[in-house]
Coordinates of C-alpha atoms in Angstrom, one line a residue:
X1 CA -18.9 -29.4 12.7
X2 CA -21.3 -26.9 11.2
X3 CA -21.8 -27.4 7.5
X4 CA -22.6 -23.7 6.8
X5 CA -20.2 -20.9 7.1
X6 CA -20.1 -18.7 10.2
X7 CA -19.5 -14.9 9.9
X8 CA -15.7 -15.0 9.5
X9 CA -16.1 -17.8 6.8
X10 CA -18.7 -15.8 4.9
X11 CA -16.2 -12.9 4.9
X12 CA -13.7 -15.2 3.3
X13 CA -16.0 -16.4 0.8
X14 CA -17.1 -12.8 -0.2
X15 CA -13.5 -11.9 -0.4
X16 CA -12.5 -14.6 -2.8
X17 CA -15.6 -13.8 -4.9
X18 CA -14.3 -10.2 -5.1
X19 CA -10.4 -11.0 -5.7
X20 CA -10.8 -14.5 -7.5
X21 CA -8.0 -16.1 -5.6
X22 CA -6.5 -16.1 -2.2
X23 CA -3.2 -17.7 -1.0
X24 CA -3.6 -20.3 1.6
X25 CA -1.3 -18.5 4.0
X26 CA -3.4 -15.3 3.7
X27 CA -6.5 -17.1 5.0
X28 CA -5.3 -16.4 8.6
X29 CA -6.2 -12.6 8.3
X30 CA -9.9 -13.7 8.3
X31 CA -9.9 -15.8 11.4
X32 CA -9.5 -15.0 15.1
X33 CA -8.5 -18.5 16.0
X34 CA -5.3 -19.5 14.1
X35 CA -5.4 -23.2 14.9
X36 CA -9.1 -23.6 13.9
X37 CA -9.3 -22.3 10.5
X38 CA -7.2 -25.1 8.8
X39 CA -9.8 -27.6 9.6
X40 CA -12.6 -25.3 8.4
X41 CA -10.8 -24.8 5.1
X42 CA -10.4 -28.6 4.7
X43 CA -14.1 -28.9 5.4
X44 CA -15.1 -26.3 2.8
X45 CA -12.8 -27.9 0.1
X46 CA -14.3 -31.3 0.7
X47 CA -17.9 -29.9 0.5
X48 CA -17.2 -27.9 -2.7
X49 CA -17.3 -24.4 -1.2
X50 CA -13.8 -24.0 -2.1
X51 CA -11.2 -25.4 -4.5
X52 CA -7.6 -25.6 -4.3
X53 CA -5.4 -24.5 -7.2
X54 CA -1.9 -25.3 -6.1
X55 CA -1.2 -22.9 -3.1
X56 CA -4.5 -20.9 -3.7
X57 CA -8.1 -21.1 -3.0
X58 CA -11.0 -20.2 -5.4
X59 CA -14.7 -20.6 -5.2
X60 CA -16.2 -24.1 -6.1
X61 CA -19.7 -24.7 -7.3
X62 CA -21.3 -24.8 -3.7
X63 CA -19.6 -21.7 -2.7
X64 CA -20.8 -19.8 -5.7
X65 CA -24.4 -21.1 -5.1
X66 CA -24.2 -20.0 -1.3
X67 CA -23.1 -16.4 -2.2
X68 CA -25.8 -16.2 -4.8
X69 CA -28.5 -16.9 -2.1
X70 CA -27.3 -13.6 -0.5
X71 CA -27.2 -11.7 -3.8
X72 CA -23.5 -11.8 -3.9
X73 CA -21.9 -12.0 -7.4
X74 CA -18.5 -13.4 -8.1
X75 CA -15.9 -12.2 -10.5
X76 CA -15.1 -14.9 -13.1
X77 CA -11.8 -16.7 -12.7
X78 CA -9.0 -15.3 -14.7
X79 CA -6.6 -18.1 -15.6
X80 CA -4.2 -15.8 -17.6
X81 CA -0.8 -16.9 -16.5
X82 CA 0.8 -13.5 -17.3
X83 CA -1.9 -11.6 -15.3
X84 CA -2.0 -14.1 -12.2
X85 CA 0.9 -12.5 -10.4
X86 CA -0.8 -9.2 -10.5
X87 CA -4.0 -10.9 -9.2
X88 CA -2.2 -12.6 -6.5
X89 CA -0.5 -9.6 -5.3
X90 CA -3.8 -7.5 -5.1
X91 CA -5.3 -10.3 -3.1
X92 CA -2.4 -10.5 -0.7
X93 CA -2.8 -6.8 -0.1
X94 CA -6.4 -7.0 0.4
X95 CA -6.2 -9.6 2.6
X96 CA -3.7 -8.1 4.9
X97 CA -5.7 -4.9 5.4
X98 CA -9.2 -6.6 5.3
X99 CA -9.9 -6.3 9.1
X100 CA -8.0 -3.2 9.5
X101 CA -10.0 -0.1 10.9
X102 CA -7.5 2.4 9.7
X103 CA -6.7 1.2 6.3
X104 CA -9.3 0.4 3.4
X105 CA -7.8 -0.9 0.1
X106 CA -9.7 -0.6 -3.1
X107 CA -8.3 -3.0 -6.0
X108 CA -7.3 -1.4 -9.5
X109 CA -10.0 -3.7 -11.1
X110 CA -12.8 -1.9 -9.3
X111 CA -11.4 1.5 -10.4
X112 CA -10.8 1.1 -13.9
X113 CA -13.2 1.8 -16.9
X114 CA -12.7 -1.3 -18.7
X115 CA -13.8 0.4 -21.9
X116 CA -10.8 2.7 -22.0
X117 CA -7.5 1.0 -23.1
X118 CA -5.5 3.7 -21.6
X119 CA -7.0 3.3 -18.2
X120 CA -6.7 -0.5 -18.1
X121 CA -3.2 -0.3 -19.1
X122 CA -2.4 1.6 -16.1
X123 CA 0.3 0.2 -13.6
X124 CA -1.3 1.1 -10.3
X125 CA -2.6 -1.5 -7.9
X126 CA -5.3 0.3 -6.3
X127 CA -5.9 3.0 -3.5
X128 CA -5.2 2.8 0.2
X129 CA -7.4 5.0 2.1
X130 CA -5.3 5.7 5.3
X131 CA -7.5 7.5 8.0
X132 CA -9.5 9.4 5.2
X133 CA -6.4 10.2 3.0
X134 CA -6.2 8.5 -0.3
X135 CA -3.0 7.0 -1.6
X136 CA -2.5 5.5 -5.2
X137 CA -0.5 2.5 -4.8
X138 CA 2.2 1.0 -7.1
X139 CA 4.2 -2.2 -6.7
X140 CA 7.6 -2.7 -8.4
X141 CA 8.9 -6.2 -8.0
X142 CA 12.7 -6.8 -7.7
X143 CA 12.9 -8.7 -11.0
X144 CA 11.5 -5.7 -13.2
X145 CA 13.9 -3.8 -15.3
X146 CA 14.5 -0.3 -16.2
X147 CA 11.7 -0.4 -18.8
X148 CA 9.1 -1.2 -16.2
X149 CA 10.4 1.7 -13.9
X150 CA 10.1 4.0 -16.7
X151 CA 6.5 2.8 -17.2
X152 CA 5.6 3.5 -13.7
X153 CA 7.2 6.9 -13.9
X154 CA 5.2 7.8 -17.0
X155 CA 2.1 6.4 -15.3
X156 CA 2.4 8.7 -12.4
X157 CA 3.4 11.6 -14.5
X158 CA 0.0 11.4 -16.2
X159 CA -2.2 11.0 -12.9
X160 CA -4.2 13.9 -12.3
X161 CA -6.6 12.9 -9.6
X162 CA -4.4 11.5 -6.8
X163 CA -1.8 13.8 -5.1
X164 CA -0.5 11.1 -2.6
X165 CA 1.4 8.2 -4.1
X166 CA 2.9 5.0 -2.3
X167 CA 5.4 3.0 -4.1
X168 CA 6.0 -0.5 -2.7
X169 CA 9.0 -2.2 -3.8
X170 CA 11.2 -5.4 -3.0
X171 CA 14.3 -3.2 -3.7
X172 CA 14.6 0.6 -3.1
X173 CA 18.3 0.6 -4.4
X174 CA 17.3 0.5 -8.2
X175 CA 14.9 3.5 -7.5
X176 CA 16.5 6.9 -8.6
X177 CA 14.5 9.4 -6.4
X178 CA 15.2 12.2 -8.8
X179 CA 13.1 10.4 -11.4
X180 CA 10.4 9.7 -8.9
X181 CA 9.5 13.1 -8.1
X182 CA 6.2 14.4 -9.7
X183 CA 5.3 17.7 -7.9
X184 CA 2.7 15.5 -5.8
X185 CA 1.8 16.3 -2.3
X186 CA 3.7 13.0 -1.2
X187 CA 5.5 10.2 -3.2
X188 CA 6.6 7.5 -0.5
X189 CA 8.8 4.9 -1.4
X190 CA 9.1 1.9 1.0
X191 CA 10.1 -1.7 1.1
X192 CA 7.1 -4.0 0.9
X193 CA 7.7 -5.9 4.2
X194 CA 5.1 -6.8 6.7
X195 CA 6.5 -4.3 9.2
X196 CA 6.1 -1.5 6.8
X197 CA 2.5 -2.6 5.9
X198 CA 1.8 -2.6 9.6
X199 CA 3.4 1.0 10.1
X200 CA 1.0 2.3 7.1
X201 CA -1.9 1.5 9.5
X202 CA -0.5 4.4 11.9
X203 CA 0.8 6.7 9.4
X204 CA -1.6 9.4 9.8
X205 CA -2.2 8.8 13.6
X206 CA 1.3 10.0 14.7
X207 CA 1.3 12.7 17.3
X208 CA 3.9 14.8 15.8
X209 CA 3.2 17.7 18.0
X210 CA 4.1 15.7 21.1
X211 CA 7.4 14.6 19.4
X212 CA 7.9 18.5 18.5
X213 CA 7.4 19.8 21.9
X214 CA 9.9 17.5 23.4
X215 CA 12.6 18.8 21.0
X216 CA 11.5 21.9 19.5
X217 CA 9.2 23.8 22.0
X218 CA 9.4 27.0 20.2
X219 CA 8.5 25.6 16.8
X220 CA 5.4 26.3 14.8
X221 CA 3.6 24.9 11.7
X222 CA 5.5 26.3 8.7
X223 CA 4.0 28.0 5.7
X224 CA 6.8 26.8 3.3
X225 CA 6.6 23.7 1.2
X226 CA 10.1 22.4 2.0
X227 CA 9.4 21.9 5.7
X228 CA 6.7 21.1 8.3
X229 CA 7.7 23.3 11.1
X230 CA 9.8 26.4 11.8
X231 CA 10.6 28.8 14.9
X232 CA 9.9 31.8 12.4
X233 CA 13.5 32.9 12.5
X234 CA 16.3 30.4 11.2
X235 CA 15.1 27.0 12.2
X236 CA 13.4 24.6 9.7
X237 CA 12.1 21.1 10.6
X238 CA 10.8 18.3 8.5
X239 CA 9.2 15.0 9.5
X240 CA 9.7 11.8 7.7
X241 CA 7.4 8.7 8.5
X242 CA 8.7 6.9 5.2
X243 CA 10.9 8.1 2.4
X244 CA 9.1 10.8 0.6
X245 CA 10.8 11.9 -2.7
X246 CA 8.8 15.0 -3.0
X247 CA 9.9 16.3 0.2
X248 CA 13.7 15.4 -0.2
X249 CA 13.6 17.3 -3.7
X250 CA 11.9 20.4 -2.0
X251 CA 14.6 20.3 0.7
X252 CA 17.6 19.9 -1.6
X253 CA 16.3 22.9 -3.8
X254 CA 16.0 25.1 -0.6
X255 CA 19.3 24.2 0.5
X256 CA 20.9 24.9 -2.7
X257 CA 19.3 28.3 -3.0
X258 CA 20.1 29.1 0.7
X259 CA 23.5 27.7 1.4
X260 CA 23.8 29.4 4.9
X261 CA 20.6 27.6 6.2
X262 CA 19.9 24.1 7.3
X263 CA 17.0 21.8 8.0
X264 CA 16.6 19.6 10.9
X265 CA 14.8 16.1 10.1
X266 CA 12.8 13.9 12.5
X267 CA 12.6 10.2 11.4
X268 CA 13.2 6.9 12.8
X269 CA 16.4 4.8 12.4
X270 CA 15.1 2.6 9.7
X271 CA 15.0 5.4 7.2
X272 CA 17.8 7.5 8.6
X273 CA 20.5 6.1 6.4
X274 CA 18.3 6.3 3.3
X275 CA 17.6 10.1 3.9
X276 CA 21.2 10.7 4.6
X277 CA 22.1 9.4 1.2
X278 CA 20.2 12.2 -0.4
X279 CA 20.5 14.9 2.5
X280 CA 24.1 14.3 3.9
X281 CA 24.2 17.4 5.8

């Protein structure tokens, strides 16, 4: 067994230097062989490249020294137990998209001006660059109360730079979409599942024109903000890849002001029920 890390293992060490922690279950995202890496992790722990802290791995003395040979610095380990769930989540999200060629994740600690309290107190987790489009990402755990939801709303309200928002949550039922509408380009609310994280990789790669041609051959790009396509007479069509509160509110306003009109919606079955809650007709 080779004592020194190979390319995959070096990427793992660099990742831990950046994020401080990685859950042992997330190590799989760095290895092409799922059976081989467990032996290598044991090797690195026994040779002090890595150290186990419960179910997580952190850099050990030899790992720090090894990375320093390549001029790679490491973030000092934060042992604050109140901050640890956030660090753990950032690491999990970063690991999931580490080897993805369509999504790049920038964690919040690399975005914030640490000298400005109002910035360091922000709730966002980071930015997902999905095929060149930036989305500011928030996470709402199931256990958080109404006060936390209000703090996220306030945080997005004062956000001026990013016009696309993704809110990952364990439970969508406690979110009132009328409160989560900010006049942004998109505000997407989705359950934080592996399936939805996988779907995010392809969000900006859907051939909507091909879908449109099948059902609406006479439709064209719309100049309106409440729909995506129209036949330029009386047909309006909106596409939903995820639940988009901004689009829902714009459609509701249009239908309220134009009671003799309707809007067709293209979406998959997973979000159809959620959309029908807000747009029953």
